[in-house]
PDB file of C-alpha atoms in Angstrom:
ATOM      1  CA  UNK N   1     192.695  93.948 101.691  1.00 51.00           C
ATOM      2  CA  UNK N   2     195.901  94.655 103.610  1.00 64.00           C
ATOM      3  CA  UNK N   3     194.568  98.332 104.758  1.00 72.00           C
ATOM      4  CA  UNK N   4     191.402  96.809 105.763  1.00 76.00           C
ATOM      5  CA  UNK N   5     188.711  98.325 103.706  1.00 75.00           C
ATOM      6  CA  UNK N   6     187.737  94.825 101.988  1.00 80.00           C
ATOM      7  CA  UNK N   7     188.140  91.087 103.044  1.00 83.00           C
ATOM      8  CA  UNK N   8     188.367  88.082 100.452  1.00 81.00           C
ATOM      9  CA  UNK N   9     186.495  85.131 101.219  1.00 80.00           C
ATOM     10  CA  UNK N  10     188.352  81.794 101.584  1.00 81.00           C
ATOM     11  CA  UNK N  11     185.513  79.959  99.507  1.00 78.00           C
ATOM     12  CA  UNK N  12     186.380  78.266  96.130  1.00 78.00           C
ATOM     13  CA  UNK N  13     185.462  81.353  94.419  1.00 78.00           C
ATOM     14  CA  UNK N  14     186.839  84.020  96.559  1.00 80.00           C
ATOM     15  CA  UNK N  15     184.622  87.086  97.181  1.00 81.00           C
ATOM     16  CA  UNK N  16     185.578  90.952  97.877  1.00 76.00           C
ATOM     17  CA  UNK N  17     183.229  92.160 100.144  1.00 80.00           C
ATOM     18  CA  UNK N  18     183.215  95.532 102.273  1.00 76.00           C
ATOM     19  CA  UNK N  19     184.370  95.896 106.038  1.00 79.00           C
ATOM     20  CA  UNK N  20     183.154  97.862 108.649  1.00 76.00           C
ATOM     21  CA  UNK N  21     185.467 100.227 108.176  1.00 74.00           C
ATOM     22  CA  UNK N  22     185.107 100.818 104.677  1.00 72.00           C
ATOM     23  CA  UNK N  23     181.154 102.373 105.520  1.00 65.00           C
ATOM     24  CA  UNK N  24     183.139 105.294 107.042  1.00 64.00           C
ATOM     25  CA  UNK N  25     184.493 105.673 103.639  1.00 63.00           C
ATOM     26  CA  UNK N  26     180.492 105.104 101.574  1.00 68.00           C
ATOM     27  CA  UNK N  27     179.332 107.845 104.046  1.00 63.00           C
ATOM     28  CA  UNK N  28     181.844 110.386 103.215  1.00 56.00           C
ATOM     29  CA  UNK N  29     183.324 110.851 106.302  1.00 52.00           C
ATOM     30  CA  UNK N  30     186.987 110.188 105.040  1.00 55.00           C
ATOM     31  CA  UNK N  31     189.286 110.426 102.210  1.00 55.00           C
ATOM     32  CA  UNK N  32     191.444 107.845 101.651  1.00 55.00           C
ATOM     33  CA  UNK N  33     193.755 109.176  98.742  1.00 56.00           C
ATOM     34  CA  UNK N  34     194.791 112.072  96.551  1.00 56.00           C
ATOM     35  CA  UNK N  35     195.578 111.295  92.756  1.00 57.00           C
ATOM     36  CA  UNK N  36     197.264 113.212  90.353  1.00 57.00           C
ATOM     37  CA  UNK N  37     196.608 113.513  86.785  1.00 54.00           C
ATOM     38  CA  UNK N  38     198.626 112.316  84.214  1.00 57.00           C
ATOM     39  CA  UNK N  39     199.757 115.759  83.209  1.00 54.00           C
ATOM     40  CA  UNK N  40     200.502 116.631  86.461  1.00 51.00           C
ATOM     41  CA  UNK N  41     202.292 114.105  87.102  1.00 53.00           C
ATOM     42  CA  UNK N  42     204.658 113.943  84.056  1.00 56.00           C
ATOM     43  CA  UNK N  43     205.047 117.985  84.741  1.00 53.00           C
ATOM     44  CA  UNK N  44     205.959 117.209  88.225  1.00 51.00           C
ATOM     45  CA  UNK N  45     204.209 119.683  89.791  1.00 46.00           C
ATOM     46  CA  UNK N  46     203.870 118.741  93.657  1.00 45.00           C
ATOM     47  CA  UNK N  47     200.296 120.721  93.698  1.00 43.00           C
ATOM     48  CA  UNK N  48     198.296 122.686  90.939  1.00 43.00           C
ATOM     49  CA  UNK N  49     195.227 123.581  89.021  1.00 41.00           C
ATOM     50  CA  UNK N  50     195.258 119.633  87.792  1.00 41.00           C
ATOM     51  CA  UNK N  51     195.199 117.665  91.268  1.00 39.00           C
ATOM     52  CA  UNK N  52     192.249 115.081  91.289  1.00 40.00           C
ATOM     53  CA  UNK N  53     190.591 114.948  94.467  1.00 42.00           C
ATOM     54  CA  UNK N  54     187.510 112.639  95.614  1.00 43.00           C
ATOM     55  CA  UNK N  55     184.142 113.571  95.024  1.00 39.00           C
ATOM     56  CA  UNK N  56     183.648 113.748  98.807  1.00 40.00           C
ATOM     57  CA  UNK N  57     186.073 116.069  99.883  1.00 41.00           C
ATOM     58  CA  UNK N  58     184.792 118.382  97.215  1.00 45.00           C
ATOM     59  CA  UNK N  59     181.370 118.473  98.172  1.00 54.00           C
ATOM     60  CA  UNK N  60     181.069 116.441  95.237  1.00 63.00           C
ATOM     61  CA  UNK N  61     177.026 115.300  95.678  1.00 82.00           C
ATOM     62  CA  UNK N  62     176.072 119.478  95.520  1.00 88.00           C
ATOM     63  CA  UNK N  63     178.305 120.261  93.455  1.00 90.00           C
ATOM     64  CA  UNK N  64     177.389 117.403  90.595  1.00 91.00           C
ATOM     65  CA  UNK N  65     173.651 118.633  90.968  1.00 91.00           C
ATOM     66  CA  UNK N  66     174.547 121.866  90.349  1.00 92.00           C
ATOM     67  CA  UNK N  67     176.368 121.414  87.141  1.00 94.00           C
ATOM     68  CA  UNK N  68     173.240 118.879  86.026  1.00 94.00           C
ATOM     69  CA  UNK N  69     171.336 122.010  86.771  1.00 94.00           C
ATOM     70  CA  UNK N  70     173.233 123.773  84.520  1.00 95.00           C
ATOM     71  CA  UNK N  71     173.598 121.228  81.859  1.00 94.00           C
ATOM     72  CA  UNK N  72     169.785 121.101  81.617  1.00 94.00           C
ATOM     73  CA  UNK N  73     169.371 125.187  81.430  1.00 95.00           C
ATOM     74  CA  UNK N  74     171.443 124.892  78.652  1.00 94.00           C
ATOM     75  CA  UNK N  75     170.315 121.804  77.042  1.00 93.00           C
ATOM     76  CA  UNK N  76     166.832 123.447  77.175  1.00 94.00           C
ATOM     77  CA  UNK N  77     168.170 126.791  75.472  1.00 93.00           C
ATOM     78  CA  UNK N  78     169.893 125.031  72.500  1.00 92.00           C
ATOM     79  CA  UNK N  79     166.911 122.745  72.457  1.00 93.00           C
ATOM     80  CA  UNK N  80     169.205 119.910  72.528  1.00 93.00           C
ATOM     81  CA  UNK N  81     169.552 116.563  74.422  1.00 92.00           C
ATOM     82  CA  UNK N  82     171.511 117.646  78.674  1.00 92.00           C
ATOM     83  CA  UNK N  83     173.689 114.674  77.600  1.00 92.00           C
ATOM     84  CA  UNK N  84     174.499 116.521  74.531  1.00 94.00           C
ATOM     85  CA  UNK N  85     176.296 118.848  76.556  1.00 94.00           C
ATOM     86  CA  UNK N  86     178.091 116.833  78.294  1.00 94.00           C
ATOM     87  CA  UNK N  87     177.261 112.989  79.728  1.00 94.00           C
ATOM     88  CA  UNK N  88     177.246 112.380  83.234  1.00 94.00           C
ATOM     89  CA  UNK N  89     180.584 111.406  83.756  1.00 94.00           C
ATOM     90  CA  UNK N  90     181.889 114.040  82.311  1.00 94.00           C
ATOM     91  CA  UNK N  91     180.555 116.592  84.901  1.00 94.00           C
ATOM     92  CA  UNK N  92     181.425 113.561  87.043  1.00 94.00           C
ATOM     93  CA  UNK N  93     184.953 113.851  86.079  1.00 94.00           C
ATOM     94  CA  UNK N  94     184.522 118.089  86.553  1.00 94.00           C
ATOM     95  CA  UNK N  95     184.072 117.347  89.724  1.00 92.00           C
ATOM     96  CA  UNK N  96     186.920 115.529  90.588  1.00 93.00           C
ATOM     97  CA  UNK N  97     189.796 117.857  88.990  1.00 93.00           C
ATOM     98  CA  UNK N  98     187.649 121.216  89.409  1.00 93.00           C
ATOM     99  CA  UNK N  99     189.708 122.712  86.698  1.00 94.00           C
ATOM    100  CA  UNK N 100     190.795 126.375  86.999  1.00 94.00           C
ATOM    101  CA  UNK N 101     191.487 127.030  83.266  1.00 94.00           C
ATOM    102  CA  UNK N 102     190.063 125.620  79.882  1.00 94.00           C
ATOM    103  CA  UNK N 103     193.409 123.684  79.542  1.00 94.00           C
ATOM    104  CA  UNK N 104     192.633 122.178  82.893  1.00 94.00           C
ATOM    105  CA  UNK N 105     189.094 121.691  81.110  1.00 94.00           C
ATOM    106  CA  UNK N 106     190.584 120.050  78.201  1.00 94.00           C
ATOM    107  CA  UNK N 107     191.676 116.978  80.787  1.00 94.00           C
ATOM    108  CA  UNK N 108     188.224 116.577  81.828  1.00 94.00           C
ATOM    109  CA  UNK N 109     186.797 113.201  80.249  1.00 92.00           C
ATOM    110  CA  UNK N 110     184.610 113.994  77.612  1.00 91.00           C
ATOM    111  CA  UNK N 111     185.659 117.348  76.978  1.00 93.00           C
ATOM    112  CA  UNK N 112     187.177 118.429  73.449  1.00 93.00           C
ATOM    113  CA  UNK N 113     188.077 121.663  71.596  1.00 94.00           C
ATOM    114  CA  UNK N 114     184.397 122.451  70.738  1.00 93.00           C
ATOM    115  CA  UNK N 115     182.988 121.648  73.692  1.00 94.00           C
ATOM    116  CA  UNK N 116     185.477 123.413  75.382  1.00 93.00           C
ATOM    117  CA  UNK N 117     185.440 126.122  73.315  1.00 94.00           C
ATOM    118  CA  UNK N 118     181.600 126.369  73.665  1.00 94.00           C
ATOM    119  CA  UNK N 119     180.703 125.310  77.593  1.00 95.00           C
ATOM    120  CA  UNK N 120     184.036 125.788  79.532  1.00 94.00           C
ATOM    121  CA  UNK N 121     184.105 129.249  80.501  1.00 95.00           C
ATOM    122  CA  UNK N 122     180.332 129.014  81.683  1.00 95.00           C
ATOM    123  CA  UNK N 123     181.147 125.610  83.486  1.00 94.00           C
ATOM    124  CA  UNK N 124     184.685 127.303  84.605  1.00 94.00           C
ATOM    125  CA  UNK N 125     182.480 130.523  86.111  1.00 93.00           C
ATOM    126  CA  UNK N 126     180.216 128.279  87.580  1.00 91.00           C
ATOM    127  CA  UNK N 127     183.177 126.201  90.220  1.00 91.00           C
ATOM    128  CA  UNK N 128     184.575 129.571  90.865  1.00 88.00           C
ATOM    129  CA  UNK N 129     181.225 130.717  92.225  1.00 82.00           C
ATOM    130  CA  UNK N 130     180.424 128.060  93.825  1.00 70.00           C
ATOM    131  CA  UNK N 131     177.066 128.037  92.511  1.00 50.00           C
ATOM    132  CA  UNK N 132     174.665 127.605  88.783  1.00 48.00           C
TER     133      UNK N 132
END
């Protein structure tokens, strides 16, 4: 509450509620911080293939449609379940830390060795172009 994004109501049962200036943040128009992941961080690397950045400032919206779109091609090929692939916040969580590698892919909530193994370098081919 002290930056002024959400006020607590002085009622018996205090309430969070937005401000004003927090709908600049719900439309996109700003990021407010930059997290690191864990590995990252205890590497100490000031910048890398790991950061986490919001969803905005990604183009996160396109971006998580396009890897849905991709899930579902090859959900449909395998004649599997798209959240067999991978759930939605995994390619939620792709879209935060964009990885660059399949050990960035690894970090990526959801992800193990198989899936990894069997998805990542399509998924990984897919951020680097931009497009599914």
């Amino acid at each position: 509450t002290d930056t002024g994004w959400l006020t607590l109501s002085a009622d018996r049962y205090p309430v969070l509620t937005l401000t004003e200036r927090s709908n600049v943040l719900l439309g996109g128009g700003r990021v407010v911080m930059r997290v690191r992941s864990a590995a990252a961080q205890a590497a100490g690397s000031g910048s890398g293939s790991h950061d986490v950045a919001p969803d905005e400032a990604q183009g996160g919206d396109a971006l998580f449609a396009r890897l849905k779109a991709l899930r579902s091609k090859l959900a449909a090929s395998a004649g599997i379940p798209a959240y067999l692939v991978f759930t939605d916040a995994a390619l939620r969580d792709v879209c935060r830390k964009q990885p660059t590698s399949l050990d960035g892919f690894l970090e990526v909530s959801g992800v193990g060795k198989s899936k990894a193994e069997k998805y990542g370098k399509i998924f990984l081919g897919a951020l680097r172009e931009g497009g599914v």
